[in-house]
Amino acid sequence: MFKHYLYALLFTVMLLGVQTLSMAQTLDPKYPLIPYPSSLTPQQGSFTITSKTKLVLPKESIFKNEAEQLQYLLSGSLGKSLKVAKKAAANTIVFQYDQSINAPEGYRLSITPKQVVLAAKEPAGMFRAVQTLRQLLPASIEQQAAQAQLVLPALQIQDEPVYGWRGMHLDVSRHFFTTDYLRKFIDLMALYKFNKLHLHLTDDQGWRIEIKKYPKLTEEGAWRTFNNHDRDVIARSKENPDFALDERHIVQKNGQTMYGGFYTQEEMKDIIAYAAARHIEIIPEIDMPGHMKAAIDAYPFLTCGESGWGETFSVPICPCKESTYEFAENVFNEIIALFPSQYIHLGADEVEKTTWANSAGCQELMQREGLKNVEELQSYFIHRMQKFFHSKGKKLIGWDEMLEGGINSDAVVMFWRTWAPNAPLHAARNGNKVIMTPNSPLYFDGIPDKKSVYNVYHFNVVPKGLNAEEAKAILGAQANIWTEYIPSENRAEYMYMPRMTALAEVVWSDKRDYDSYLKRLQTHYKRLDALDVNYRLPDLEGFLDVNVFTDNATLDIPKPLDNLIIRYTTDGSQPTTSSKVLDKPLTITETTTFKVAAFTPEGLKGDTYTTTYEKQTYAKAVAAKNTKPGLQATYYKASFKNTGGMAKATPTGVAEVAQLQVPREAQAPSFGVQFRSYLEVPETGIYTFFFTCDDGGVLRIADRLVVDNDGLHPPQEKIGQVALEKGLQPFALDFIEGGGGYTLKLLYSKDGGEPQPIPASWFKYAPVVQ
Ligand code: ACM
């Protein structure tokens, strides 16, 4: 059997690096807490909550809300609320006011066989303590399942977060979500101790918040006929029903089928209060001056003249007219009145400034104000809005493009462009606070794969290159969920769960132990089932895309969770709950393509994996004369979208290299290389090749396609196999780099051994005689 686990472990160790390894700690996975607390000391015994247990509250009523939250959690199972007692005697749960706990969200939790004590100074700390208690209680409480006794393990916890900004973002513009769903999302955030919900309320594709002064923003701006995102997800919904548009957001309007919706101010007030009761602050984003097409279509006076789509983004509003500022201030007056957060997010990302450059009004303004370019014009707009926010006691947040034309130190920068890695340092040195939401790995609209939880868990909130003083500028981190291709609640949950729990630990805890985290996560799936969350099931392992055998092979897939049922098909159809069950190793004697998926007993379906078991004979070795050590590298200083592009191009030159590496002569921002040689295979066997490249690459050995990792992409590993006889085998690897730095790495293993570098001595080539 293919020992994929071993490989995964080896890669983990290689990728971790020295710095992260030294952070590794042993966190006791017996306690199912995510995020893991600052300090946890196990104790002997347990405390049993029954309907006789009493609740003791401090005289001051500061923890009234938090006590209600605990009562709600317990009463469903116990059948009634706990009685409130005055004295902290035996069999009591005590809420204690403790002035010595300084961190605003800090708390202590003590569970002994006699008593449970939750201590905090601030209600926020007490709320976090209640959530810790919740995670220690059986998952069945989430379903209000009747239970006479609820058992808690004895322990002592002292806890506080590392970062004050522990955020989740949700784009409700591209696709819309009901207020009930926002409550569910807020509940999940609360369970994992997040404290900031950033709502992206407006964009080109829909305006989602009622503004009384401009009713057309929602009367017209909240509705659209199906756009290309809608058409795309509708097409995908044929394979996966989670891509279907939510019917609740489809209406007939003026004889047309339209998609949309918005929150009234009253509805939003309720959501804000619901979040506040869970100590989650909602930060509204009204994205401008770009991403404003929905508003511009309703109020065309907002542009400099033209409207519609520019070359890359939509035409923005015009920063050169007083009527624009009047509109923006009127909108924000209502937003400020509605949202108590000290922060207002102005967006300011992805602005197509061509219409500004072409506008006589803008030229005039730029001259008058001494603005050198349209980037400075954008800064002029931001400064004016910032001044207005200040006059209302609010702080401005904007995406990191804001830095381009200069900003003052009071703005908060939300970093997202992984490809502008110096932005956080630049912002910190400019005196700005920074919230880290880098596209990789914190854009949770990126399709999750077997690396995504790992990548989030190993994300360092403080980027490289910041010293201790500069690091103080980092407020924390946040995951963003853009919803162009997320039309349903189920799809949203698949995208953010469970990687959101990895982020929860990263932003709260100063400790990391991935192995412990994964074990703790296993116990969380039960709670997520009880909460009806459509989480992404853990990946299936133990097979490759293509597995080669010569006689017979075995399909044997370990269950990543005990309760899962693995099902498969061999006719190309999607596995369903009635497909064949893979409950024991399956022997394969002929080339077969399987589609495999895991199901929970509740019917939740994991990803579908396609794996081919290909029967091969050992490729015959070839004879070659006058070989030299190394490889021949034909290179092209040109830009290719895939390796096939080189076939039609004229080479820049030919170099010789001792190992599989890009020759110095070939290096350029964009290039391609065709490596040709023989591989001197030391023994007959099945060889596995682990090919990581950025951008694309294709590996052929013995004229057989082994790995197709083609196209423009970040570093990604693909694995393939081939059956080879001992001796010289033709080796052909094509590689392209599109720009921005390359990765080229090839490891091999034989008969399921561990991956290792290919010895240079295996490469031989016969120079072409001119
Ligand atoms: C962004 O993703 N445009 C902030």
CSV table of N, CA, C and O in Angstrom, one decimal, residues 175-276:
chain,number,residue,atom,x,y,z
A,175,HIS,N,-23.4,37.1,-3.3
A,175,HIS,CA,-24.6,36.4,-3.0
A,175,HIS,C,-25.1,36.8,-1.6
A,175,HIS,O,-24.3,37.2,-0.8
A,176,PHE,N,-26.4,36.6,-1.4
A,176,PHE,CA,-27.0,37.2,-0.2
A,176,PHE,C,-27.3,36.1,0.8
A,176,PHE,O,-27.5,34.9,0.4
A,177,PHE,N,-27.3,36.5,2.1
A,177,PHE,CA,-27.5,35.5,3.2
A,177,PHE,C,-28.6,36.1,4.1
A,177,PHE,O,-28.6,37.3,4.4
A,178,THR,N,-29.5,35.2,4.6
A,178,THR,CA,-30.6,35.7,5.4
A,178,THR,C,-30.1,36.1,6.8
A,178,THR,O,-29.0,35.8,7.2
A,179,THR,N,-30.9,36.9,7.5
A,179,THR,CA,-30.6,37.3,8.8
A,179,THR,C,-30.4,36.1,9.7
A,179,THR,O,-29.6,36.0,10.6
A,180,ASP,N,-31.3,35.0,9.5
A,180,ASP,CA,-31.1,33.8,10.3
A,180,ASP,C,-29.8,33.2,10.1
A,180,ASP,O,-29.1,32.7,11.0
A,181,TYR,N,-29.3,33.3,8.8
A,181,TYR,CA,-28.0,32.7,8.6
A,181,TYR,C,-26.9,33.5,9.2
A,181,TYR,O,-25.9,32.9,9.8
A,182,LEU,N,-27.0,34.8,9.2
A,182,LEU,CA,-26.0,35.6,9.9
A,182,LEU,C,-26.0,35.3,11.4
A,182,LEU,O,-24.9,35.2,12.0
A,183,ARG,N,-27.1,35.0,12.0
A,183,ARG,CA,-27.1,34.5,13.4
A,183,ARG,C,-26.4,33.2,13.6
A,183,ARG,O,-25.6,33.0,14.5
A,184,LYS,N,-26.6,32.3,12.7
A,184,LYS,CA,-25.9,31.0,12.7
A,184,LYS,C,-24.4,31.2,12.6
A,184,LYS,O,-23.6,30.6,13.4
A,185,PHE,N,-24.0,32.1,11.7
A,185,PHE,CA,-22.6,32.4,11.5
A,185,PHE,C,-22.0,33.0,12.8
A,185,PHE,O,-20.9,32.6,13.2
A,186,ILE,N,-22.7,33.9,13.3
A,186,ILE,CA,-22.3,34.6,14.6
A,186,ILE,C,-22.1,33.6,15.7
A,186,ILE,O,-21.2,33.6,16.5
A,187,ASP,N,-23.1,32.6,15.8
A,187,ASP,CA,-23.0,31.6,16.8
A,187,ASP,C,-21.7,30.8,16.7
A,187,ASP,O,-21.1,30.5,17.7
A,188,LEU,N,-21.4,30.4,15.4
A,188,LEU,CA,-20.2,29.6,15.2
A,188,LEU,C,-18.9,30.5,15.5
A,188,LEU,O,-18.0,29.9,16.1
A,189,MET,N,-19.0,31.7,15.2
A,189,MET,CA,-17.9,32.6,15.5
A,189,MET,C,-17.7,32.7,17.0
A,189,MET,O,-16.6,32.6,17.5
A,190,ALA,N,-18.8,32.8,17.7
A,190,ALA,CA,-18.8,32.8,19.2
A,190,ALA,C,-18.2,31.6,19.8
A,190,ALA,O,-17.3,31.6,20.7
A,191,LEU,N,-18.6,30.4,19.2
A,191,LEU,CA,-18.1,29.1,19.7
A,191,LEU,C,-16.6,29.1,19.7
A,191,LEU,O,-15.9,28.4,20.5
A,192,TYR,N,-16.0,29.7,18.6
A,192,TYR,CA,-14.6,29.7,18.4
A,192,TYR,C,-13.9,31.0,18.8
A,192,TYR,O,-12.7,31.2,18.4
A,193,LYS,N,-14.6,31.8,19.6
A,193,LYS,CA,-14.0,33.0,20.3
A,193,LYS,C,-13.5,34.0,19.3
A,193,LYS,O,-12.6,34.8,19.6
A,194,PHE,N,-14.1,34.1,18.1
A,194,PHE,CA,-13.9,35.3,17.2
A,194,PHE,C,-14.6,36.5,17.8
A,194,PHE,O,-15.6,36.3,18.5
A,195,ASN,N,-14.1,37.7,17.5
A,195,ASN,CA,-14.7,38.9,18.1
A,195,ASN,C,-15.0,40.0,17.1
A,195,ASN,O,-15.6,41.0,17.4
A,196,LYS,N,-14.7,39.8,15.8
A,196,LYS,CA,-15.0,40.8,14.8
A,196,LYS,C,-15.7,40.2,13.6
A,196,LYS,O,-15.1,39.2,13.0
A,197,LEU,N,-16.8,40.7,13.2
A,197,LEU,CA,-17.5,40.3,12.0
A,197,LEU,C,-17.5,41.4,11.0
A,197,LEU,O,-18.1,42.5,11.3
A,198,HIS,N,-16.8,41.3,9.9
A,198,HIS,CA,-16.7,42.3,8.9
A,198,HIS,C,-17.7,42.0,7.8
A,198,HIS,O,-17.6,41.0,7.1
A,199,LEU,N,-18.7,42.8,7.7
A,199,LEU,CA,-19.8,42.6,6.6
A,199,LEU,C,-19.5,43.4,5.4
A,199,LEU,O,-19.5,44.7,5.5
A,200,HIS,N,-19.2,42.8,4.3
A,200,HIS,CA,-19.0,43.5,3.0
A,200,HIS,C,-20.4,43.7,2.4
A,200,HIS,O,-21.0,42.8,1.8
A,201,LEU,N,-21.0,44.9,2.7
A,201,LEU,CA,-22.4,45.1,2.5
A,201,LEU,C,-22.8,45.6,1.1
A,201,LEU,O,-23.9,45.6,0.7
A,202,THR,N,-21.8,46.1,0.4
A,202,THR,CA,-22.1,46.6,-0.9
A,202,THR,C,-21.0,46.3,-1.9
A,202,THR,O,-19.8,46.1,-1.6
A,203,ASP,N,-21.4,46.1,-3.2
A,203,ASP,CA,-20.4,45.9,-4.2
A,203,ASP,C,-21.1,46.1,-5.5
A,203,ASP,O,-22.3,46.4,-5.6
A,204,ASP,N,-20.4,45.8,-6.6
A,204,ASP,CA,-21.0,46.0,-8.0
A,204,ASP,C,-22.3,45.2,-8.1
A,204,ASP,O,-23.2,45.5,-8.8
A,205,GLN,N,-22.3,44.0,-7.5
A,205,GLN,CA,-23.3,43.0,-7.7
A,205,GLN,C,-24.5,43.1,-6.8
A,205,GLN,O,-25.5,42.4,-6.9
A,206,GLY,N,-24.5,44.1,-5.9
A,206,GLY,CA,-25.7,44.3,-5.1
A,206,GLY,C,-25.4,45.2,-3.9
A,206,GLY,O,-24.4,45.1,-3.2
A,207,TRP,N,-26.4,46.0,-3.6
A,207,TRP,CA,-26.3,46.9,-2.4
A,207,TRP,C,-27.3,46.3,-1.3
A,207,TRP,O,-28.4,46.1,-1.6
A,208,ARG,N,-26.8,46.0,-0.2
A,208,ARG,CA,-27.5,45.1,0.8
A,208,ARG,C,-28.0,45.8,2.1
A,208,ARG,O,-28.4,45.1,3.0
A,209,ILE,N,-27.8,47.1,2.2
A,209,ILE,CA,-28.3,47.7,3.4
A,209,ILE,C,-29.1,48.9,3.1
A,209,ILE,O,-28.8,49.7,2.3
A,210,GLU,N,-30.3,48.9,3.8
A,210,GLU,CA,-31.2,50.0,3.6
A,210,GLU,C,-30.6,51.4,3.9
A,210,GLU,O,-30.0,51.5,5.0
A,211,ILE,N,-30.7,52.3,3.0
A,211,ILE,CA,-30.3,53.7,3.3
A,211,ILE,C,-31.5,54.6,3.0
A,211,ILE,O,-32.0,54.7,1.9
A,212,LYS,N,-32.1,55.1,4.1
A,212,LYS,CA,-33.4,55.8,3.9
A,212,LYS,C,-33.3,57.0,3.0
A,212,LYS,O,-34.3,57.2,2.3
A,213,LYS,N,-32.2,57.7,3.0
A,213,LYS,CA,-32.1,58.9,2.2
A,213,LYS,C,-32.0,58.5,0.7
A,213,LYS,O,-32.4,59.3,-0.2
A,214,TYR,N,-31.6,57.4,0.4
A,214,TYR,CA,-31.4,56.9,-1.0
A,214,TYR,C,-32.1,55.6,-1.3
A,214,TYR,O,-31.4,54.6,-1.4
A,215,PRO,N,-33.4,55.6,-1.3
A,215,PRO,CA,-34.2,54.3,-1.3
A,215,PRO,C,-33.9,53.5,-2.6
A,215,PRO,O,-34.0,52.2,-2.5
A,216,LYS,N,-33.4,54.1,-3.7
A,216,LYS,CA,-33.2,53.3,-4.9
A,216,LYS,C,-32.0,52.4,-4.7
A,216,LYS,O,-31.8,51.5,-5.5
A,217,LEU,N,-31.1,52.7,-3.7
A,217,LEU,CA,-29.9,51.8,-3.5
A,217,LEU,C,-30.4,50.4,-3.3
A,217,LEU,O,-29.8,49.5,-3.7
A,218,THR,N,-31.5,50.2,-2.5
A,218,THR,CA,-32.0,48.9,-2.3
A,218,THR,C,-33.2,48.5,-3.2
A,218,THR,O,-33.3,47.4,-3.7
A,219,GLU,N,-34.0,49.5,-3.6
A,219,GLU,CA,-35.2,49.2,-4.5
A,219,GLU,C,-34.6,48.7,-5.8
A,219,GLU,O,-35.2,47.8,-6.4
A,220,GLU,N,-33.6,49.3,-6.3
A,220,GLU,CA,-33.0,48.9,-7.6
A,220,GLU,C,-31.6,48.2,-7.3
A,220,GLU,O,-31.4,47.1,-7.9
A,221,GLY,N,-30.8,48.8,-6.5
A,221,GLY,CA,-29.4,48.3,-6.4
A,221,GLY,C,-29.3,46.9,-5.7
A,221,GLY,O,-28.2,46.3,-5.8
A,222,ALA,N,-30.4,46.5,-5.0
A,222,ALA,CA,-30.3,45.2,-4.3
A,222,ALA,C,-30.7,44.0,-5.2
A,222,ALA,O,-30.7,42.9,-4.8
A,223,TRP,N,-31.0,44.3,-6.5
A,223,TRP,CA,-31.6,43.3,-7.4
A,223,TRP,C,-30.9,43.2,-8.7
A,223,TRP,O,-30.5,44.3,-9.2
A,224,ARG,N,-30.7,42.1,-9.2
A,224,ARG,CA,-30.1,41.9,-10.5
A,224,ARG,C,-30.7,40.7,-11.3
A,224,ARG,O,-31.2,39.8,-10.6
A,225,THR,N,-30.6,40.8,-12.6
A,225,THR,CA,-30.9,39.6,-13.4
A,225,THR,C,-29.7,38.7,-13.2
A,225,THR,O,-28.6,39.2,-12.8
A,226,PHE,N,-29.8,37.4,-13.5
A,226,PHE,CA,-28.7,36.5,-13.2
A,226,PHE,C,-27.4,37.0,-13.9
A,226,PHE,O,-27.5,37.3,-15.1
A,227,ASN,N,-26.3,37.1,-13.2
A,227,ASN,CA,-25.1,37.5,-13.8
A,227,ASN,C,-24.2,36.3,-14.1
A,227,ASN,O,-24.6,35.1,-13.9
A,228,ASN,N,-23.0,36.5,-14.6
A,228,ASN,CA,-22.1,35.4,-15.0
A,228,ASN,C,-21.8,34.5,-13.8
A,228,ASN,O,-21.6,33.3,-13.9
A,229,HIS,N,-21.7,35.0,-12.6
A,229,HIS,CA,-21.4,34.2,-11.4
A,229,HIS,C,-22.6,33.3,-11.2
A,229,HIS,O,-22.5,32.1,-10.9
A,230,ASP,N,-23.8,33.8,-11.3
A,230,ASP,CA,-25.0,33.0,-11.1
A,230,ASP,C,-25.1,31.9,-12.1
A,230,ASP,O,-25.4,30.8,-11.8
A,231,ARG,N,-24.8,32.3,-13.4
A,231,ARG,CA,-24.9,31.2,-14.4
A,231,ARG,C,-23.8,30.1,-14.2
A,231,ARG,O,-24.1,29.0,-14.3
A,232,ASP,N,-22.7,30.6,-13.7
A,232,ASP,CA,-21.6,29.6,-13.4
A,232,ASP,C,-22.1,28.6,-12.3
A,232,ASP,O,-21.9,27.4,-12.4
A,233,VAL,N,-22.6,29.2,-11.2
A,233,VAL,CA,-23.0,28.3,-10.1
A,233,VAL,C,-24.2,27.4,-10.5
A,233,VAL,O,-24.3,26.2,-10.1
A,234,ILE,N,-25.1,28.0,-11.3
A,234,ILE,CA,-26.2,27.1,-11.7
A,234,ILE,C,-25.7,25.9,-12.5
A,234,ILE,O,-26.2,24.8,-12.3
A,235,ALA,N,-24.7,26.2,-13.3
A,235,ALA,CA,-24.2,25.1,-14.1
A,235,ALA,C,-23.5,24.0,-13.2
A,235,ALA,O,-23.7,22.8,-13.3
A,236,ARG,N,-22.8,24.5,-12.2
A,236,ARG,CA,-22.1,23.6,-11.3
A,236,ARG,C,-23.1,22.9,-10.4
A,236,ARG,O,-22.8,21.8,-9.8
A,237,SER,N,-24.3,23.4,-10.2
A,237,SER,CA,-25.2,22.8,-9.3
A,237,SER,C,-25.7,21.5,-9.8
A,237,SER,O,-26.3,20.7,-9.1
A,238,LYS,N,-25.5,21.2,-11.1
A,238,LYS,CA,-26.0,19.9,-11.7
A,238,LYS,C,-25.1,18.8,-11.0
A,238,LYS,O,-25.6,17.7,-10.8
A,239,GLU,N,-23.9,19.1,-10.7
A,239,GLU,CA,-23.0,18.1,-10.1
A,239,GLU,C,-23.1,18.1,-8.6
A,239,GLU,O,-23.0,17.1,-7.9
A,240,ASN,N,-23.3,19.4,-8.1
A,240,ASN,CA,-23.2,19.6,-6.6
A,240,ASN,C,-24.3,20.5,-6.2
A,240,ASN,O,-24.3,21.7,-6.5
A,241,PRO,N,-25.4,20.0,-5.6
A,241,PRO,CA,-26.6,20.9,-5.3
A,241,PRO,C,-26.2,22.1,-4.4
A,241,PRO,O,-27.0,23.0,-4.3
A,242,ASP,N,-25.1,22.0,-3.7
A,242,ASP,CA,-24.7,23.2,-2.9
A,242,ASP,C,-24.4,24.5,-3.7
A,242,ASP,O,-24.3,25.5,-3.1
A,243,PHE,N,-24.3,24.3,-5.0
A,243,PHE,CA,-24.1,25.5,-5.9
A,243,PHE,C,-25.4,26.1,-6.4
A,243,PHE,O,-25.3,27.1,-7.1
A,244,ALA,N,-26.5,25.5,-6.0
A,244,ALA,CA,-27.8,26.1,-6.5
A,244,ALA,C,-28.0,27.4,-5.8
A,244,ALA,O,-27.7,27.6,-4.6
A,245,LEU,N,-28.6,28.4,-6.5
A,245,LEU,CA,-28.9,29.7,-6.0
A,245,LEU,C,-30.0,29.4,-4.9
A,245,LEU,O,-30.9,28.6,-5.1
A,246,ASP,N,-29.9,30.2,-3.8
A,246,ASP,CA,-30.9,30.1,-2.7
A,246,ASP,C,-32.2,30.7,-3.2
A,246,ASP,O,-32.3,31.9,-3.5
A,247,GLU,N,-33.2,29.8,-3.3
A,247,GLU,CA,-34.5,30.2,-3.9
A,247,GLU,C,-35.1,31.4,-3.1
A,247,GLU,O,-35.9,32.1,-3.7
A,248,ARG,N,-34.8,31.5,-1.9
A,248,ARG,CA,-35.4,32.6,-1.1
A,248,ARG,C,-34.9,34.0,-1.6
A,248,ARG,O,-35.5,35.0,-1.2
A,249,HIS,N,-33.9,34.0,-2.4
A,249,HIS,CA,-33.4,35.3,-2.9
A,249,HIS,C,-33.7,35.5,-4.4
A,249,HIS,O,-33.1,36.4,-5.0
A,250,ILE,N,-34.6,34.7,-4.9
A,250,ILE,CA,-35.0,34.9,-6.3
A,250,ILE,C,-36.5,35.4,-6.3
A,250,ILE,O,-37.3,34.8,-5.6
A,251,VAL,N,-36.7,36.5,-7.0
A,251,VAL,CA,-38.0,37.1,-7.1
A,251,VAL,C,-38.4,37.4,-8.5
A,251,VAL,O,-37.5,37.4,-9.4
A,252,GLN,N,-39.7,37.6,-8.7
A,252,GLN,CA,-40.1,38.1,-10.0
A,252,GLN,C,-40.4,39.6,-9.8
A,252,GLN,O,-41.1,40.0,-8.9
A,253,LYS,N,-39.7,40.4,-10.6
A,253,LYS,CA,-39.8,41.9,-10.4
A,253,LYS,C,-40.0,42.5,-11.8
A,253,LYS,O,-39.2,42.2,-12.7
A,254,ASN,N,-41.0,43.2,-12.0
A,254,ASN,CA,-41.2,43.9,-13.4
A,254,ASN,C,-41.2,42.9,-14.5
A,254,ASN,O,-40.5,43.1,-15.5
A,255,GLY,N,-41.7,41.7,-14.3
A,255,GLY,CA,-41.8,40.7,-15.3
A,255,GLY,C,-40.4,40.0,-15.5
A,255,GLY,O,-40.3,39.2,-16.5
A,256,GLN,N,-39.5,40.2,-14.6
A,256,GLN,CA,-38.1,39.6,-14.8
A,256,GLN,C,-37.8,38.7,-13.6
A,256,GLN,O,-38.2,39.1,-12.4
A,257,THR,N,-37.0,37.6,-13.8
A,257,THR,CA,-36.5,36.9,-12.7
A,257,THR,C,-35.3,37.6,-12.1
A,257,THR,O,-34.4,37.8,-12.9
A,258,MET,N,-35.3,37.9,-10.9
A,258,MET,CA,-34.2,38.7,-10.3
A,258,MET,C,-33.7,38.0,-9.0
A,258,MET,O,-34.4,37.4,-8.3
A,259,TYR,N,-32.4,38.2,-8.8
A,259,TYR,CA,-31.7,37.7,-7.6
A,259,TYR,C,-31.4,38.9,-6.7
A,259,TYR,O,-30.9,39.9,-7.2
A,260,GLY,N,-31.5,38.7,-5.4
A,260,GLY,CA,-31.1,39.8,-4.5
A,260,GLY,C,-31.7,39.8,-3.2
A,260,GLY,O,-32.1,38.7,-2.7
A,261,GLY,N,-31.7,40.9,-2.5
A,261,GLY,CA,-32.2,41.0,-1.2
A,261,GLY,C,-31.3,42.1,-0.4
A,261,GLY,O,-30.3,42.5,-0.9
A,262,PHE,N,-31.9,42.5,0.7
A,262,PHE,CA,-31.1,43.5,1.5
A,262,PHE,C,-31.6,43.4,2.9
A,262,PHE,O,-32.6,42.8,3.2
A,263,TYR,N,-30.8,44.0,3.8
A,263,TYR,CA,-31.2,44.1,5.2
A,263,TYR,C,-31.8,45.4,5.5
A,263,TYR,O,-31.2,46.5,5.1
A,264,THR,N,-33.0,45.4,6.1
A,264,THR,CA,-33.5,46.7,6.6
A,264,THR,C,-32.7,47.2,7.8
A,264,THR,O,-32.0,46.4,8.4
A,265,GLN,N,-32.8,48.5,8.1
A,265,GLN,CA,-32.0,49.0,9.2
A,265,GLN,C,-32.5,48.3,10.5
A,265,GLN,O,-31.7,48.0,11.4
A,266,GLU,N,-33.8,48.0,10.6
A,266,GLU,CA,-34.3,47.3,11.8
A,266,GLU,C,-33.7,45.9,11.9
A,266,GLU,O,-33.3,45.5,13.0
A,267,GLU,N,-33.7,45.2,10.8
A,267,GLU,CA,-33.1,43.9,10.8
A,267,GLU,C,-31.6,43.9,11.2
A,267,GLU,O,-31.1,43.1,12.0
A,268,MET,N,-30.9,44.9,10.7
A,268,MET,CA,-29.5,45.0,11.0
A,268,MET,C,-29.3,45.3,12.5
A,268,MET,O,-28.4,44.8,13.1
A,269,LYS,N,-30.2,46.2,13.0
A,269,LYS,CA,-30.1,46.5,14.5
A,269,LYS,C,-30.1,45.2,15.3
A,269,LYS,O,-29.4,45.0,16.3
A,270,ASP,N,-31.1,44.3,14.9
A,270,ASP,CA,-31.2,43.1,15.6
A,270,ASP,C,-30.0,42.2,15.5
A,270,ASP,O,-29.5,41.6,16.5
A,271,ILE,N,-29.4,42.2,14.3
A,271,ILE,CA,-28.2,41.4,14.1
A,271,ILE,C,-27.0,42.0,14.9
A,271,ILE,O,-26.2,41.2,15.6
A,272,ILE,N,-26.9,43.3,15.0
A,272,ILE,CA,-25.8,43.9,15.7
A,272,ILE,C,-26.0,43.6,17.2
A,272,ILE,O,-25.0,43.3,17.9
A,273,ALA,N,-27.2,43.6,17.7
A,273,ALA,CA,-27.5,43.3,19.1
A,273,ALA,C,-27.2,41.9,19.4
A,273,ALA,O,-26.6,41.5,20.4
A,274,TYR,N,-27.6,41.0,18.5
A,274,TYR,CA,-27.3,39.6,18.6
A,274,TYR,C,-25.8,39.3,18.7
A,274,TYR,O,-25.4,38.5,19.6
A,275,ALA,N,-25.1,40.0,17.8
A,275,ALA,CA,-23.6,39.8,17.8
A,275,ALA,C,-23.0,40.4,19.1
A,275,ALA,O,-22.2,39.8,19.8
A,276,ALA,N,-23.5,41.6,19.5
A,276,ALA,CA,-23.0,42.2,20.7
A,276,ALA,C,-23.2,41.4,21.9
A,276,ALA,O,-22.3,41.3,22.8
